[in-house]
mmCIF file with all atom_site columns, C-alpha atoms in Angstrom:
data_model
loop_
_atom_site.group_PDB
_atom_site.id
_atom_site.type_symbol
_atom_site.label_atom_id
_atom_site.label_alt_id
_atom_site.label_comp_id
_atom_site.label_asym_id
_atom_site.label_entity_id
_atom_site.label_seq_id
_atom_site.pdbx_PDB_ins_code
_atom_site.Cartn_x
_atom_site.Cartn_y
_atom_site.Cartn_z
_atom_site.occupancy
_atom_site.B_iso_or_equiv
_atom_site.pdbx_formal_charge
_atom_site.auth_seq_id
_atom_site.auth_comp_id
_atom_site.auth_asym_id
_atom_site.auth_atom_id
_atom_site.pdbx_PDB_model_num
ATOM 1   C CA . UNK J 1 1   ? 86.246  96.973  77.364 1.00 59.00 ? 1   UNK J CA 1
ATOM 2   C CA . UNK J 1 2   ? 86.276  99.098  80.506 1.00 78.00 ? 2   UNK J CA 1
ATOM 3   C CA . UNK J 1 3   ? 89.761  97.904  81.503 1.00 76.00 ? 3   UNK J CA 1
ATOM 4   C CA . UNK J 1 4   ? 91.144  98.618  78.042 1.00 76.00 ? 4   UNK J CA 1
ATOM 5   C CA . UNK J 1 5   ? 89.572  102.080 77.979 1.00 79.00 ? 5   UNK J CA 1
ATOM 6   C CA . UNK J 1 6   ? 90.902  102.874 81.459 1.00 81.00 ? 6   UNK J CA 1
ATOM 7   C CA . UNK J 1 7   ? 94.414  101.662 80.535 1.00 77.00 ? 7   UNK J CA 1
ATOM 8   C CA . UNK J 1 8   ? 94.405  103.763 77.369 1.00 78.00 ? 8   UNK J CA 1
ATOM 9   C CA . UNK J 1 9   ? 93.080  106.807 79.241 1.00 75.00 ? 9   UNK J CA 1
ATOM 10  C CA . UNK J 1 10  ? 95.815  106.637 81.926 1.00 75.00 ? 10  UNK J CA 1
ATOM 11  C CA . UNK J 1 11  ? 98.530  105.787 79.367 1.00 77.00 ? 11  UNK J CA 1
ATOM 12  C CA . UNK J 1 12  ? 97.604  108.709 77.106 1.00 76.00 ? 12  UNK J CA 1
ATOM 13  C CA . UNK J 1 13  ? 96.634  111.057 79.940 1.00 76.00 ? 13  UNK J CA 1
ATOM 14  C CA . UNK J 1 14  ? 98.318  111.142 83.369 1.00 73.00 ? 14  UNK J CA 1
ATOM 15  C CA . UNK J 1 15  ? 101.205 108.865 82.392 1.00 74.00 ? 15  UNK J CA 1
ATOM 16  C CA . UNK J 1 16  ? 102.099 110.859 79.265 1.00 78.00 ? 16  UNK J CA 1
ATOM 17  C CA . UNK J 1 17  ? 102.034 114.096 81.289 1.00 77.00 ? 17  UNK J CA 1
ATOM 18  C CA . UNK J 1 18  ? 103.985 112.721 84.261 1.00 76.00 ? 18  UNK J CA 1
ATOM 19  C CA . UNK J 1 19  ? 106.769 111.565 81.955 1.00 79.00 ? 19  UNK J CA 1
ATOM 20  C CA . UNK J 1 20  ? 107.296 115.211 80.963 1.00 80.00 ? 20  UNK J CA 1
ATOM 21  C CA . UNK J 1 21  ? 106.700 117.097 84.246 1.00 77.00 ? 21  UNK J CA 1
ATOM 22  C CA . UNK J 1 22  ? 106.973 116.771 88.012 1.00 77.00 ? 22  UNK J CA 1
ATOM 23  C CA . UNK J 1 23  ? 103.560 117.521 89.455 1.00 74.00 ? 23  UNK J CA 1
ATOM 24  C CA . UNK J 1 24  ? 102.833 115.915 92.842 1.00 77.00 ? 24  UNK J CA 1
ATOM 25  C CA . UNK J 1 25  ? 99.050  115.936 92.325 1.00 82.00 ? 25  UNK J CA 1
ATOM 26  C CA . UNK J 1 26  ? 99.398  114.421 88.882 1.00 79.00 ? 26  UNK J CA 1
ATOM 27  C CA . UNK J 1 27  ? 101.804 111.785 90.255 1.00 79.00 ? 27  UNK J CA 1
ATOM 28  C CA . UNK J 1 28  ? 99.324  110.822 93.015 1.00 82.00 ? 28  UNK J CA 1
ATOM 29  C CA . UNK J 1 29  ? 96.512  110.665 90.484 1.00 78.00 ? 29  UNK J CA 1
ATOM 30  C CA . UNK J 1 30  ? 98.629  108.461 88.210 1.00 78.00 ? 30  UNK J CA 1
ATOM 31  C CA . UNK J 1 31  ? 99.625  106.107 91.042 1.00 80.00 ? 31  UNK J CA 1
ATOM 32  C CA . UNK J 1 32  ? 96.040  105.872 92.332 1.00 78.00 ? 32  UNK J CA 1
ATOM 33  C CA . UNK J 1 33  ? 94.687  105.204 88.842 1.00 74.00 ? 33  UNK J CA 1
ATOM 34  C CA . UNK J 1 34  ? 97.328  102.536 88.133 1.00 76.00 ? 34  UNK J CA 1
ATOM 35  C CA . UNK J 1 35  ? 96.639  100.386 91.225 1.00 76.00 ? 35  UNK J CA 1
ATOM 36  C CA . UNK J 1 36  ? 93.936  98.334  89.475 1.00 76.00 ? 36  UNK J CA 1
ATOM 37  C CA . UNK J 1 37  ? 96.177  97.410  86.532 1.00 80.00 ? 37  UNK J CA 1
ATOM 38  C CA . UNK J 1 38  ? 98.124  94.736  88.430 1.00 79.00 ? 38  UNK J CA 1
ATOM 39  C CA . UNK J 1 39  ? 101.568 96.203  87.628 1.00 81.00 ? 39  UNK J CA 1
ATOM 40  C CA . UNK J 1 40  ? 104.539 94.954  89.638 1.00 81.00 ? 40  UNK J CA 1
ATOM 41  C CA . UNK J 1 41  ? 104.622 96.645  93.069 1.00 81.00 ? 41  UNK J CA 1
ATOM 42  C CA . UNK J 1 42  ? 108.419 97.292  92.874 1.00 87.00 ? 42  UNK J CA 1
ATOM 43  C CA . UNK J 1 43  ? 108.015 98.842  89.410 1.00 84.00 ? 43  UNK J CA 1
ATOM 44  C CA . UNK J 1 44  ? 105.323 101.184 90.741 1.00 84.00 ? 44  UNK J CA 1
ATOM 45  C CA . UNK J 1 45  ? 107.475 102.089 93.764 1.00 84.00 ? 45  UNK J CA 1
ATOM 46  C CA . UNK J 1 46  ? 110.381 102.869 91.430 1.00 87.00 ? 46  UNK J CA 1
ATOM 47  C CA . UNK J 1 47  ? 108.014 104.861 89.189 1.00 83.00 ? 47  UNK J CA 1
ATOM 48  C CA . UNK J 1 48  ? 106.968 106.989 92.167 1.00 84.00 ? 48  UNK J CA 1
ATOM 49  C CA . UNK J 1 49  ? 110.602 107.985 92.884 1.00 85.00 ? 49  UNK J CA 1
ATOM 50  C CA . UNK J 1 50  ? 111.426 108.396 89.154 1.00 84.00 ? 50  UNK J CA 1
ATOM 51  C CA . UNK J 1 51  ? 108.520 110.717 88.384 1.00 82.00 ? 51  UNK J CA 1
ATOM 52  C CA . UNK J 1 52  ? 109.120 112.773 91.537 1.00 83.00 ? 52  UNK J CA 1
ATOM 53  C CA . UNK J 1 53  ? 112.341 114.005 89.829 1.00 85.00 ? 53  UNK J CA 1
ATOM 54  C CA . UNK J 1 54  ? 112.306 116.653 87.087 1.00 83.00 ? 54  UNK J CA 1
ATOM 55  C CA . UNK J 1 55  ? 112.555 115.108 83.588 1.00 80.00 ? 55  UNK J CA 1
ATOM 56  C CA . UNK J 1 56  ? 116.036 116.583 83.046 1.00 82.00 ? 56  UNK J CA 1
ATOM 57  C CA . UNK J 1 57  ? 117.471 115.000 86.204 1.00 85.00 ? 57  UNK J CA 1
ATOM 58  C CA . UNK J 1 58  ? 116.315 111.459 85.522 1.00 85.00 ? 58  UNK J CA 1
ATOM 59  C CA . UNK J 1 59  ? 119.122 108.975 84.983 1.00 89.00 ? 59  UNK J CA 1
ATOM 60  C CA . UNK J 1 60  ? 119.570 105.646 83.283 1.00 92.00 ? 60  UNK J CA 1
ATOM 61  C CA . UNK J 1 61  ? 117.650 103.751 85.964 1.00 91.00 ? 61  UNK J CA 1
ATOM 62  C CA . UNK J 1 62  ? 114.772 106.234 85.650 1.00 87.00 ? 62  UNK J CA 1
ATOM 63  C CA . UNK J 1 63  ? 114.753 105.745 81.882 1.00 87.00 ? 63  UNK J CA 1
ATOM 64  C CA . UNK J 1 64  ? 114.674 101.956 82.459 1.00 91.00 ? 64  UNK J CA 1
ATOM 65  C CA . UNK J 1 65  ? 111.682 102.367 84.821 1.00 89.00 ? 65  UNK J CA 1
ATOM 66  C CA . UNK J 1 66  ? 109.895 104.501 82.212 1.00 87.00 ? 66  UNK J CA 1
ATOM 67  C CA . UNK J 1 67  ? 110.673 101.908 79.499 1.00 92.00 ? 67  UNK J CA 1
ATOM 68  C CA . UNK J 1 68  ? 109.342 99.089  81.747 1.00 90.00 ? 68  UNK J CA 1
ATOM 69  C CA . UNK J 1 69  ? 106.162 101.059 82.445 1.00 88.00 ? 69  UNK J CA 1
ATOM 70  C CA . UNK J 1 70  ? 105.716 101.644 78.703 1.00 88.00 ? 70  UNK J CA 1
ATOM 71  C CA . UNK J 1 71  ? 106.032 97.869  78.180 1.00 91.00 ? 71  UNK J CA 1
ATOM 72  C CA . UNK J 1 72  ? 103.643 97.120  81.079 1.00 88.00 ? 72  UNK J CA 1
ATOM 73  C CA . UNK J 1 73  ? 101.034 99.479  79.623 1.00 81.00 ? 73  UNK J CA 1
ATOM 74  C CA . UNK J 1 74  ? 101.477 98.117  76.069 1.00 86.00 ? 74  UNK J CA 1
ATOM 75  C CA . UNK J 1 75  ? 101.274 94.518  77.288 1.00 87.00 ? 75  UNK J CA 1
ATOM 76  C CA . UNK J 1 76  ? 98.161  95.189  79.397 1.00 83.00 ? 76  UNK J CA 1
ATOM 77  C CA . UNK J 1 77  ? 96.421  97.049  76.561 1.00 84.00 ? 77  UNK J CA 1
ATOM 78  C CA . UNK J 1 78  ? 97.266  94.223  74.118 1.00 86.00 ? 78  UNK J CA 1
ATOM 79  C CA . UNK J 1 79  ? 96.007  91.618  76.621 1.00 84.00 ? 79  UNK J CA 1
ATOM 80  C CA . UNK J 1 80  ? 92.758  93.568  77.047 1.00 81.00 ? 80  UNK J CA 1
ATOM 81  C CA . UNK J 1 81  ? 92.379  93.760  73.243 1.00 84.00 ? 81  UNK J CA 1
ATOM 82  C CA . UNK J 1 82  ? 93.015  90.009  72.979 1.00 83.00 ? 82  UNK J CA 1
ATOM 83  C CA . UNK J 1 83  ? 90.452  89.336  75.674 1.00 81.00 ? 83  UNK J CA 1
ATOM 84  C CA . UNK J 1 84  ? 87.944  91.520  73.863 1.00 79.00 ? 84  UNK J CA 1
ATOM 85  C CA . UNK J 1 85  ? 88.636  89.887  70.505 1.00 80.00 ? 85  UNK J CA 1
ATOM 86  C CA . UNK J 1 86  ? 88.229  86.429  72.057 1.00 78.00 ? 86  UNK J CA 1
ATOM 87  C CA . UNK J 1 87  ? 84.988  87.575  73.582 1.00 71.00 ? 87  UNK J CA 1
ATOM 88  C CA . UNK J 1 88  ? 83.606  88.799  70.252 1.00 72.00 ? 88  UNK J CA 1
ATOM 89  C CA . UNK J 1 89  ? 82.473  85.351  69.024 1.00 73.00 ? 89  UNK J CA 1
ATOM 90  C CA . UNK J 1 90  ? 80.832  84.692  72.393 1.00 75.00 ? 90  UNK J CA 1
ATOM 91  C CA . UNK J 1 91  ? 79.288  88.160  72.276 1.00 76.00 ? 91  UNK J CA 1
ATOM 92  C CA . UNK J 1 92  ? 78.000  87.485  68.758 1.00 76.00 ? 92  UNK J CA 1
ATOM 93  C CA . UNK J 1 93  ? 76.654  84.121  69.907 1.00 80.00 ? 93  UNK J CA 1
ATOM 94  C CA . UNK J 1 94  ? 74.907  85.752  72.855 1.00 84.00 ? 94  UNK J CA 1
ATOM 95  C CA . UNK J 1 95  ? 73.526  88.454  70.573 1.00 83.00 ? 95  UNK J CA 1
ATOM 96  C CA . UNK J 1 96  ? 72.202  85.756  68.221 1.00 84.00 ? 96  UNK J CA 1
ATOM 97  C CA . UNK J 1 97  ? 70.616  83.960  71.159 1.00 88.00 ? 97  UNK J CA 1
ATOM 98  C CA . UNK J 1 98  ? 69.061  87.207  72.349 1.00 90.00 ? 98  UNK J CA 1
ATOM 99  C CA . UNK J 1 99  ? 67.716  87.874  68.860 1.00 88.00 ? 99  UNK J CA 1
ATOM 100 C CA . UNK J 1 100 ? 66.370  84.313  68.574 1.00 87.00 ? 100 UNK J CA 1
ATOM 101 C CA . UNK J 1 101 ? 64.796  84.641  72.004 1.00 88.00 ? 101 UNK J CA 1
ATOM 102 C CA . UNK J 1 102 ? 63.252  87.936  70.903 1.00 89.00 ? 102 UNK J CA 1
ATOM 103 C CA . UNK J 1 103 ? 61.798  86.312  67.786 1.00 89.00 ? 103 UNK J CA 1
ATOM 104 C CA . UNK J 1 104 ? 60.521  83.397  69.864 1.00 90.00 ? 104 UNK J CA 1
ATOM 105 C CA . UNK J 1 105 ? 59.060  85.785  72.437 1.00 90.00 ? 105 UNK J CA 1
ATOM 106 C CA . UNK J 1 106 ? 57.353  87.708  69.617 1.00 90.00 ? 106 UNK J CA 1
ATOM 107 C CA . UNK J 1 107 ? 55.898  84.498  68.199 1.00 90.00 ? 107 UNK J CA 1
ATOM 108 C CA . UNK J 1 108 ? 54.731  83.429  71.641 1.00 92.00 ? 108 UNK J CA 1
ATOM 109 C CA . UNK J 1 109 ? 53.216  86.857  72.237 1.00 91.00 ? 109 UNK J CA 1
ATOM 110 C CA . UNK J 1 110 ? 51.321  86.549  68.938 1.00 91.00 ? 110 UNK J CA 1
ATOM 111 C CA . UNK J 1 111 ? 50.210  83.028  69.872 1.00 91.00 ? 111 UNK J CA 1
ATOM 112 C CA . UNK J 1 112 ? 49.119  84.300  73.285 1.00 93.00 ? 112 UNK J CA 1
ATOM 113 C CA . UNK J 1 113 ? 47.144  87.129  71.684 1.00 91.00 ? 113 UNK J CA 1
ATOM 114 C CA . UNK J 1 114 ? 45.492  84.664  69.301 1.00 91.00 ? 114 UNK J CA 1
ATOM 115 C CA . UNK J 1 115 ? 44.726  82.309  72.194 1.00 91.00 ? 115 UNK J CA 1
ATOM 116 C CA . UNK J 1 116 ? 43.217  85.214  74.159 1.00 93.00 ? 116 UNK J CA 1
ATOM 117 C CA . UNK J 1 117 ? 41.017  86.086  71.175 1.00 92.00 ? 117 UNK J CA 1
ATOM 118 C CA . UNK J 1 118 ? 39.948  82.441  70.833 1.00 93.00 ? 118 UNK J CA 1
ATOM 119 C CA . UNK J 1 119 ? 39.271  82.276  74.573 1.00 92.00 ? 119 UNK J CA 1
ATOM 120 C CA . UNK J 1 120 ? 37.184  85.460  74.425 1.00 92.00 ? 120 UNK J CA 1
ATOM 121 C CA . UNK J 1 121 ? 35.236  84.062  71.450 1.00 92.00 ? 121 UNK J CA 1
ATOM 122 C CA . UNK J 1 122 ? 34.723  80.766  73.280 1.00 91.00 ? 122 UNK J CA 1
ATOM 123 C CA . UNK J 1 123 ? 33.509  82.613  76.382 1.00 92.00 ? 123 UNK J CA 1
ATOM 124 C CA . UNK J 1 124 ? 31.091  84.617  74.238 1.00 92.00 ? 124 UNK J CA 1
ATOM 125 C CA . UNK J 1 125 ? 29.849  81.433  72.548 1.00 91.00 ? 125 UNK J CA 1
ATOM 126 C CA . UNK J 1 126 ? 29.476  79.786  75.960 1.00 92.00 ? 126 UNK J CA 1
ATOM 127 C CA . UNK J 1 127 ? 27.460  82.756  77.199 1.00 92.00 ? 127 UNK J CA 1
ATOM 128 C CA . UNK J 1 128 ? 25.201  82.598  74.135 1.00 92.00 ? 128 UNK J CA 1
ATOM 129 C CA . UNK J 1 129 ? 24.805  78.820  74.477 1.00 91.00 ? 129 UNK J CA 1
ATOM 130 C CA . UNK J 1 130 ? 23.987  79.190  78.174 1.00 92.00 ? 130 UNK J CA 1
ATOM 131 C CA . UNK J 1 131 ? 21.360  81.815  77.364 1.00 91.00 ? 131 UNK J CA 1
ATOM 132 C CA . UNK J 1 132 ? 19.883  79.547  74.651 1.00 92.00 ? 132 UNK J CA 1
ATOM 133 C CA . UNK J 1 133 ? 19.835  76.611  77.073 1.00 91.00 ? 133 UNK J CA 1
ATOM 134 C CA . UNK J 1 134 ? 18.051  78.693  79.697 1.00 90.00 ? 134 UNK J CA 1
ATOM 135 C CA . UNK J 1 135 ? 15.555  79.855  77.083 1.00 88.00 ? 135 UNK J CA 1
ATOM 136 C CA . UNK J 1 136 ? 14.974  76.250  75.979 1.00 87.00 ? 136 UNK J CA 1
ATOM 137 C CA . UNK J 1 137 ? 14.554  75.111  79.598 1.00 86.00 ? 137 UNK J CA 1
ATOM 138 C CA . UNK J 1 138 ? 12.020  77.899  80.196 1.00 85.00 ? 138 UNK J CA 1
ATOM 139 C CA . UNK J 1 139 ? 10.182  77.031  77.000 1.00 84.00 ? 139 UNK J CA 1
ATOM 140 C CA . UNK J 1 140 ? 10.116  73.355  78.012 1.00 81.00 ? 140 UNK J CA 1
ATOM 141 C CA . UNK J 1 141 ? 8.888   74.300  81.470 1.00 84.00 ? 141 UNK J CA 1
ATOM 142 C CA . UNK J 1 142 ? 6.217   76.589  79.982 1.00 83.00 ? 142 UNK J CA 1
ATOM 143 C CA . UNK J 1 143 ? 5.284   73.854  77.486 1.00 81.00 ? 143 UNK J CA 1
ATOM 144 C CA . UNK J 1 144 ? 4.736   71.296  80.288 1.00 79.00 ? 144 UNK J CA 1
ATOM 145 C CA . UNK J 1 145 ? 1.134   72.345  81.114 1.00 82.00 ? 145 UNK J CA 1
ATOM 146 C CA . UNK J 1 146 ? 0.279   72.585  77.396 1.00 81.00 ? 146 UNK J CA 1
ATOM 147 C CA . UNK J 1 147 ? 1.685   69.091  76.880 1.00 79.00 ? 147 UNK J CA 1
ATOM 148 C CA . UNK J 1 148 ? -0.334  67.733  79.810 1.00 81.00 ? 148 UNK J CA 1
ATOM 149 C CA . UNK J 1 149 ? -3.534  69.277  78.379 1.00 83.00 ? 149 UNK J CA 1
ATOM 150 C CA . UNK J 1 150 ? -2.718  67.868  74.940 1.00 81.00 ? 150 UNK J CA 1
ATOM 151 C CA . UNK J 1 151 ? -2.117  64.412  76.480 1.00 84.00 ? 151 UNK J CA 1
ATOM 152 C CA . UNK J 1 152 ? -5.494  64.659  78.264 1.00 86.00 ? 152 UNK J CA 1
ATOM 153 C CA . UNK J 1 153 ? -7.221  65.598  75.005 1.00 86.00 ? 153 UNK J CA 1
ATOM 154 C CA . UNK J 1 154 ? -5.415  62.760  73.235 1.00 86.00 ? 154 UNK J CA 1
ATOM 155 C CA . UNK J 1 155 ? -6.567  60.287  75.857 1.00 88.00 ? 155 UNK J CA 1
ATOM 156 C CA . UNK J 1 156 ? -10.193 61.459  75.542 1.00 86.00 ? 156 UNK J CA 1
ATOM 157 C CA . UNK J 1 157 ? -9.967  61.355  71.736 1.00 83.00 ? 157 UNK J CA 1
ATOM 158 C CA . UNK J 1 158 ? -8.487  57.837  71.910 1.00 87.00 ? 158 UNK J CA 1
ATOM 159 C CA . UNK J 1 159 ? -11.421 56.631  74.044 1.00 87.00 ? 159 UNK J CA 1
ATOM 160 C CA . UNK J 1 160 ? -13.888 58.228  71.635 1.00 86.00 ? 160 UNK J CA 1
ATOM 161 C CA . UNK J 1 161 ? -12.070 56.635  68.704 1.00 86.00 ? 161 UNK J CA 1
ATOM 162 C CA . UNK J 1 162 ? -12.258 53.207  70.343 1.00 89.00 ? 162 UNK J CA 1
ATOM 163 C CA . UNK J 1 163 ? -16.017 53.679  70.901 1.00 87.00 ? 163 UNK J CA 1
ATOM 164 C CA . UNK J 1 164 ? -16.472 54.821  67.280 1.00 84.00 ? 164 UNK J CA 1
ATOM 165 C CA . UNK J 1 165 ? -14.489 51.876  65.965 1.00 86.00 ? 165 UNK J CA 1
ATOM 166 C CA . UNK J 1 166 ? -16.628 49.475  68.054 1.00 85.00 ? 166 UNK J CA 1
ATOM 167 C CA . UNK J 1 167 ? -19.809 51.063  66.709 1.00 88.00 ? 167 UNK J CA 1
ATOM 168 C CA . UNK J 1 168 ? -18.446 50.947  63.146 1.00 84.00 ? 168 UNK J CA 1
ATOM 169 C CA . UNK J 1 169 ? -17.514 47.267  63.578 1.00 82.00 ? 169 UNK J CA 1
ATOM 170 C CA . UNK J 1 170 ? -21.058 46.487  64.749 1.00 84.00 ? 170 UNK J CA 1
ATOM 171 C CA . UNK J 1 171 ? -22.447 48.414  61.772 1.00 82.00 ? 171 UNK J CA 1
ATOM 172 C CA . UNK J 1 172 ? -20.190 46.530  59.348 1.00 80.00 ? 172 UNK J CA 1
ATOM 173 C CA . UNK J 1 173 ? -21.239 43.241  60.896 1.00 81.00 ? 173 UNK J CA 1
ATOM 174 C CA . UNK J 1 174 ? -24.870 44.127  60.505 1.00 81.00 ? 174 UNK J CA 1
ATOM 175 C CA . UNK J 1 175 ? -24.381 45.352  56.969 1.00 80.00 ? 175 UNK J CA 1
ATOM 176 C CA . UNK J 1 176 ? -22.690 42.202  55.852 1.00 80.00 ? 176 UNK J CA 1
ATOM 177 C CA . UNK J 1 177 ? -25.222 40.019  57.413 1.00 78.00 ? 177 UNK J CA 1
ATOM 178 C CA . UNK J 1 178 ? -27.555 38.505  54.879 1.00 76.00 ? 178 UNK J CA 1
ATOM 179 C CA . UNK J 1 179 ? -31.172 38.000  55.490 1.00 73.00 ? 179 UNK J CA 1
ATOM 180 C CA . UNK J 1 180 ? -32.100 34.362  55.223 1.00 71.00 ? 180 UNK J CA 1
ATOM 181 C CA . UNK J 1 181 ? -34.249 33.720  52.210 1.00 72.00 ? 181 UNK J CA 1
ATOM 182 C CA . UNK J 1 182 ? -37.865 33.483  53.008 1.00 74.00 ? 182 UNK J CA 1
ATOM 183 C CA . UNK J 1 183 ? -38.927 29.922  53.602 1.00 76.00 ? 183 UNK J CA 1
ATOM 184 C CA . UNK J 1 184 ? -39.893 28.186  50.404 1.00 74.00 ? 184 UNK J CA 1
ATOM 185 C CA . UNK J 1 185 ? -43.609 28.057  49.928 1.00 73.00 ? 185 UNK J CA 1
ATOM 186 C CA . UNK J 1 186 ? -44.998 24.686  50.620 1.00 76.00 ? 186 UNK J CA 1
ATOM 187 C CA . UNK J 1 187 ? -46.245 22.966  47.514 1.00 70.00 ? 187 UNK J CA 1
ATOM 188 C CA . UNK J 1 188 ? -49.904 23.241  47.229 1.00 73.00 ? 188 UNK J CA 1
ATOM 189 C CA . UNK J 1 189 ? -51.811 20.094  47.746 1.00 66.00 ? 189 UNK J CA 1
ATOM 190 C CA . UNK J 1 190 ? -53.736 18.928  44.743 1.00 65.00 ? 190 UNK J CA 1
ATOM 191 C CA . UNK J 1 191 ? -57.270 19.683  45.024 1.00 64.00 ? 191 UNK J CA 1
ATOM 192 C CA . UNK J 1 192 ? -59.153 17.109  46.848 1.00 62.00 ? 192 UNK J CA 1
ATOM 193 C CA . UNK J 1 193 ? -61.583 16.748  44.085 1.00 60.00 ? 193 UNK J CA 1
ATOM 194 C CA . UNK J 1 194 ? -59.161 15.121  41.849 1.00 52.00 ? 194 UNK J CA 1
ATOM 195 C CA . UNK J 1 195 ? -58.784 12.305  44.195 1.00 51.00 ? 195 UNK J CA 1
ATOM 196 C CA . UNK J 1 196 ? -62.408 11.632  44.134 1.00 50.00 ? 196 UNK J CA 1
ATOM 197 C CA . UNK J 1 197 ? -62.568 10.982  40.598 1.00 48.00 ? 197 UNK J CA 1
#
């Protein structure tokens, strides 16, 4: 694009003016500006001597040089246009890739933001869980002496229960025991008098 613009600027600017006048500064500017175009060195040397002459004194050879320069400019501008037109599909492809990359980058940025939010929430939950764990550990530690006292009371109550159960078993045994019936009275002996009869 730059080459085409530069060619068109020199062709429509310095070159168009130099074809009509003989200005040494303008000629030097034209020759300096045309070096990068890759024109034939002999053509440019001939152009320098042609454009040093006033327009009215230029002959057939000078007109041929001018015609060849016109062709060189036209050919170079057309080649630059061709190069640009061939580059358009590649440029469009690159633009599409850039756009796709932009969309992908946007999606990844959104995913990153969501991941950061999830991470922050997870860190907060971890902090809360850690605080709860510490509270539970403290409560368990504080509960240790109470648990030991309760175990001691349980042990004493268990001993007392065993003693009560033993006493109750003895009571039940005694309650279910039957008293033997009194011994049967011995039959009375018949009176001794009856035997005497």
